[in-house]
Coordinates of N, CA, C and O in Angstrom, one line a residue:
X1208 N 32.2 -86.1 23.6 CA 31.7 -84.8 23.9 C 32.6 -83.5 23.8 O 32.4 -82.4 24.4
X1209 N 33.7 -83.4 23.6 CA 34.3 -82.7 23.7 C 34.2 -81.9 21.8 O 34.2 -80.6 22.1
X1210 N 33.8 -82.3 20.6 CA 33.6 -81.9 20.0 C 31.5 -81.3 19.8 O 32.1 -80.2 19.6
X1211 N 31.2 -81.7 20.8 CA 30.0 -80.9 21.2 C 29.8 -79.7 22.3 O 29.6 -78.8 21.5
X1212 N 30.6 -79.8 22.8 CA 31.5 -78.4 23.5 C 32.1 -77.4 22.5 O 32.2 -76.5 22.6
X1213 N 33.0 -77.7 21.1 CA 33.3 -76.6 20.4 C 32.2 -76.6 20.0 O 31.9 -74.9 19.3
X1214 N 31.5 -77.2 19.3 CA 29.7 -77.0 18.7 C 29.3 -75.4 19.0 O 28.7 -74.5 18.8
X1215 N 29.2 -76.1 20.9 CA 28.1 -75.0 21.7 C 29.0 -73.7 21.3 O 28.3 -72.5 22.2
X1216 N 30.4 -73.9 22.1 CA 31.2 -72.5 22.2 C 31.1 -71.3 20.8 O 30.5 -71.0 21.2
X1217 N 31.0 -72.7 19.8 CA 31.5 -71.7 18.5 C 29.9 -71.1 17.6 O 29.8 -69.9 17.7
X1218 N 28.8 -72.1 18.3 CA 26.9 -71.2 18.2 C 27.1 -69.8 19.1 O 26.5 -69.6 18.2
X1219 N 27.5 -70.0 20.5 CA 27.9 -69.2 21.1 C 28.9 -67.7 21.0 O 28.1 -66.7 21.1
X1220 N 29.3 -67.8 20.4 CA 30.0 -67.2 19.4 C 30.0 -66.7 18.4 O 29.6 -65.2 18.6
X1221 N 28.7 -67.0 17.5 CA 28.2 -66.8 16.4 C 26.7 -65.9 17.1 O 26.6 -64.8 16.8
X1222 N 26.6 -66.4 17.9 CA 25.2 -65.6 18.6 C 25.2 -64.1 19.3 O 24.8 -62.9 18.8
X1223 N 26.7 -64.8 19.6 CA 27.1 -63.0 20.0 C 27.6 -62.0 19.2 O 27.1 -60.7 19.7
X1224 N 28.1 -62.7 18.3 CA 28.6 -61.7 16.7 C 26.7 -61.1 16.6 O 27.1 -59.9 16.2
X1225 N 25.7 -62.0 16.7 CA 25.0 -61.6 15.7 C 24.3 -60.5 16.6 O 23.8 -59.5 15.7
X1226 N 24.2 -60.4 18.5 CA 23.2 -59.7 19.5 C 25.0 -58.4 18.9 O 24.2 -57.3 18.9
X1227 N 25.5 -58.5 19.2 CA 27.0 -57.3 18.9 C 26.4 -56.1 17.2 O 26.5 -55.4 18.0
X1228 N 26.2 -57.0 16.3 CA 25.8 -56.6 15.4 C 24.4 -55.9 15.4 O 24.0 -54.5 14.7
X1229 N 23.3 -56.7 16.1 CA 22.1 -56.0 16.0 C 22.1 -54.4 17.4 O 21.8 -53.1 16.6
X1230 N 22.8 -54.5 17.9 CA 23.3 -53.4 19.0 C 23.7 -52.3 18.2 O 23.7 -51.7 18.1
X1231 N 24.9 -52.6 17.3 CA 25.7 -51.5 16.3 C 24.4 -50.7 16.2 O 24.2 -49.3 16.0
X1232 N 24.1 -51.7 15.0 CA 22.9 -51.0 14.4 C 21.6 -50.5 14.6 O 21.2 -49.6 14.8
X1233 N 21.0 -50.7 15.8 CA 20.1 -50.1 16.5 C 20.5 -48.7 16.9 O 20.2 -47.7 16.7
X1234 N 21.9 -48.7 17.5 CA 23.0 -46.8 17.9 C 22.0 -46.2 16.6 O 22.3 -45.6 16.8
X1235 N 23.1 -47.1 15.5 CA 22.9 -46.2 14.1 C 21.3 -45.9 13.8 O 21.7 -44.5 12.9
X1236 N 20.8 -46.7 13.5 CA 19.5 -46.2 13.7 C 19.0 -45.0 14.3 O 18.3 -43.9 14.2
X1237 N 18.7 -45.0 15.8 CA 18.9 -43.6 17.1 C 19.8 -42.9 16.7 O 19.1 -41.6 16.3
X1238 N 20.9 -43.2 16.1 CA 21.7 -41.6 16.0 C 21.4 -41.1 14.7 O 20.8 -39.6 14.5
X1239 N 19.8 -41.5 13.9 CA 20.2 -41.0 12.5 C 19.1 -40.2 12.6 O 18.8 -38.8 12.5
X1240 N 18.2 -41.0 14.1 CA 16.9 -40.8 13.9 C 17.3 -39.1 14.9 O 16.3 -38.2 14.6
X1241 N 18.0 -39.2 15.6 CA 17.5 -38.5 16.4 C 18.7 -36.9 15.3 O 18.3 -35.9 15.9
X1242 N 19.6 -37.0 14.4 CA 19.5 -36.2 13.7 C 18.6 -36.0 12.8 O 18.7 -34.0 11.7
X1243 N 17.8 -35.8 12.2 CA 16.3 -35.9 11.4 C 16.0 -34.6 12.6 O 14.9 -35.4 13.0
X1244 N 16.1 -33.4 12.2 CA 15.0 -32.8 12.6 C 14.1 -31.9 12.1 O 14.2 -31.7 10.8
X1245 N 13.1 -31.2 12.6 CA 12.0 -31.0 11.4 C 12.7 -29.4 11.5 O 13.5 -28.4 12.4
X1246 N 12.5 -28.7 9.8 CA 12.4 -27.5 9.4 C 11.4 -26.4 10.2 O 10.7 -25.9 9.2
X1247 N 11.7 -25.9 11.3 CA 10.9 -25.3 12.0 C 10.3 -23.8 10.2 O 9.5 -22.7 10.9
X1248 N 12.0 -23.4 10.3 CA 11.7 -22.1 9.5 C 11.0 -22.2 8.1 O 9.8 -21.9 7.9
X1249 N 11.2 -23.3 7.5 CA 10.4 -23.4 6.5 C 8.9 -23.6 6.7 O 7.8 -23.1 5.6
X1250 N 8.7 -24.5 7.4 CA 7.3 -25.3 8.3 C 6.7 -23.5 8.2 O 5.2 -23.2 8.0
X1251 N 7.6 -22.2 9.4 CA 6.8 -20.9 9.6 C 6.1 -20.6 8.3 O 5.7 -19.7 8.0
X1252 N 7.3 -19.9 7.6 CA 7.8 -19.9 6.1 C 6.4 -20.4 5.3 O 5.6 -18.8 4.7
X1253 N 5.6 -21.3 5.4 CA 4.9 -22.2 4.5 C 3.0 -21.3 5.2 O 3.0 -20.9 4.1
X1254 N 3.3 -22.0 6.4 CA 2.0 -21.0 7.3 C 1.6 -19.5 6.9 O 0.5 -19.3 6.9
X1255 N 2.4 -18.6 7.1 CA 2.8 -18.1 6.5 C 2.4 -16.9 5.4 O 1.0 -16.3 5.2
X1256 N 2.9 -17.9 4.4 CA 2.0 -18.0 2.9 C 1.2 -18.4 2.9 O 0.1 -17.1 1.8
X1257 N 0.0 -19.2 3.1 CA -1.0 -19.8 3.7 C -1.7 -18.4 4.1 O -2.9 -18.6 3.1
X1258 N -1.4 -18.2 4.9 CA -1.9 -17.0 5.7 C -2.6 -16.2 5.1 O -3.4 -15.3 4.9
X1259 N -1.8 -15.7 4.4 CA -2.0 -14.4 2.5 C -2.6 -14.4 2.2 O -3.5 -13.8 1.3
X1260 N -3.4 -15.8 2.3 CA -4.4 -16.3 0.9 C -5.8 -16.1 1.4 O -6.4 -15.9 0.3
X1261 N -5.9 -15.1 2.8 CA -6.9 -15.4 2.6 C -7.7 -16.6 3.5 O -7.2 -17.8 3.9
X1262 N -8.7 -16.3 4.4 CA -9.6 -17.2 4.9 C -10.7 -18.3 4.2 O -10.5 -19.3 4.9
X1263 N -10.5 -18.3 2.9 CA -11.7 -18.7 1.9 C -9.8 -19.8 1.4 O -10.4 -20.7 0.5
X1264 N -8.4 -19.8 1.7 CA -6.9 -20.4 0.6 C -8.2 -21.4 1.6 O -7.8 -22.0 2.8
X1265 N -7.6 -22.8 0.7 CA -7.4 -24.0 1.1 C -6.7 -25.3 -0.3 O -5.9 -23.8 -0.7
X1266 N -5.9 -26.2 0.1 CA -5.5 -26.8 -0.4 C -5.1 -26.9 -1.9 O -5.3 -26.3 -3.2
X1267 N -6.7 -26.6 -2.6 CA -7.0 -26.5 -4.0 C -7.9 -25.0 -4.6 O -7.8 -25.5 -5.8
X1268 N -8.3 -24.6 -3.0 CA -7.5 -22.5 -3.5 C -7.2 -21.9 -3.0 O -7.1 -21.7 -1.8
X1269 N -5.9 -22.2 -2.9 CA -4.7 -21.5 -2.5 C -5.2 -20.2 -2.9 O -4.7 -19.1 -1.0
X1270 N -5.5 -19.1 -3.4 CA -5.4 -17.8 -3.3 C -6.9 -17.5 -2.4 O -7.9 -16.5 -2.0
X1271 N -7.6 -18.2 -2.6 CA -9.2 -18.1 -1.0 C -9.9 -17.4 -2.6 O -10.5 -18.4 -3.9
X1272 N -11.4 -17.0 -2.1 CA -12.2 -17.2 -2.7 C -12.7 -15.5 -3.5 O -12.7 -14.7 -2.3
X1273 N -13.1 -14.9 -4.1 CA -13.0 -14.2 -4.6 C -14.4 -13.7 -4.2 O -15.3 -14.1 -4.7
X1274 N -14.7 -12.6 -3.3 CA -16.3 -12.4 -3.2 C -17.5 -11.9 -4.2 O -18.6 -11.7 -4.5
X1275 N -16.3 -11.0 -5.2 CA -17.3 -10.8 -6.1 C -17.4 -12.2 -7.6 O -18.7 -11.8 -7.8
X1276 N -17.5 -12.8 -7.1 CA -18.3 -13.9 -8.1 C -18.8 -14.5 -7.6 O -19.1 -15.4 -7.7
X1277 N -18.5 -14.4 -5.9 CA -20.1 -15.0 -5.4 C -21.0 -14.2 -5.4 O -22.2 -15.4 -5.2
X1278 N -21.0 -13.3 -5.8 CA -22.6 -12.4 -6.1 C -23.1 -12.9 -7.2 O -24.3 -12.9 -7.5
X1279 N -22.4 -13.5 -8.3 CA -22.9 -13.7 -9.4 C -23.9 -12.7 -10.3 O -25.0 -13.3 -11.3
X1280 N -23.2 -11.6 -10.3 CA -23.7 -10.6 -10.9 C -24.8 -9.3 -10.2 O -25.7 -8.4 -10.3
X1281 N -25.2 -9.9 -8.7 CA -26.3 -9.3 -8.0 C -25.1 -8.6 -7.1 O -24.3 -8.0 -7.1
X1282 N -26.2 -7.3 -6.2 CA -25.2 -6.6 -5.4 C -25.1 -7.1 -4.4 O -24.8 -6.2 -3.8
X1283 N -25.6 -8.1 -3.4 CA -25.1 -8.5 -2.4 C -25.3 -10.1 -2.3 O -25.6 -10.6 -3.6
X1284 N -25.0 -10.9 -1.4 CA -24.9 -11.6 -1.5 C -25.8 -12.9 -1.1 O -26.5 -13.6 -1.6
X1285 N -27.1 -11.7 -1.0 CA -28.6 -12.3 -0.5 C -29.5 -12.2 -2.0 O -31.1 -12.6 -1.8
X1286 N -28.4 -11.5 -2.7 CA -29.5 -12.2 -4.0 C -30.2 -11.1 -4.2 O -31.2 -11.0 -4.7
X1287 N -30.6 -9.4 -3.7 CA -30.9 -8.5 -3.8 C -30.6 -7.1 -4.5 O -29.3 -7.1 -4.2

């Protein structure tokens, strides 16, 4: 009976140690997540640069669409 009690105590100690390690790791991960903040200055600069491309700017065509190329040699977009 004493051996069973010793085994039970050892198992409880092992579980307690594992729980403490899990809690420590969770705390470290939370601290790491709090340190990672968005670089708002970089996002703002990128948005301003994108806006310089004009209303037709996209990721595929960052410079926008040249209105002269849309005319295809015509004098207006309506083809006259």
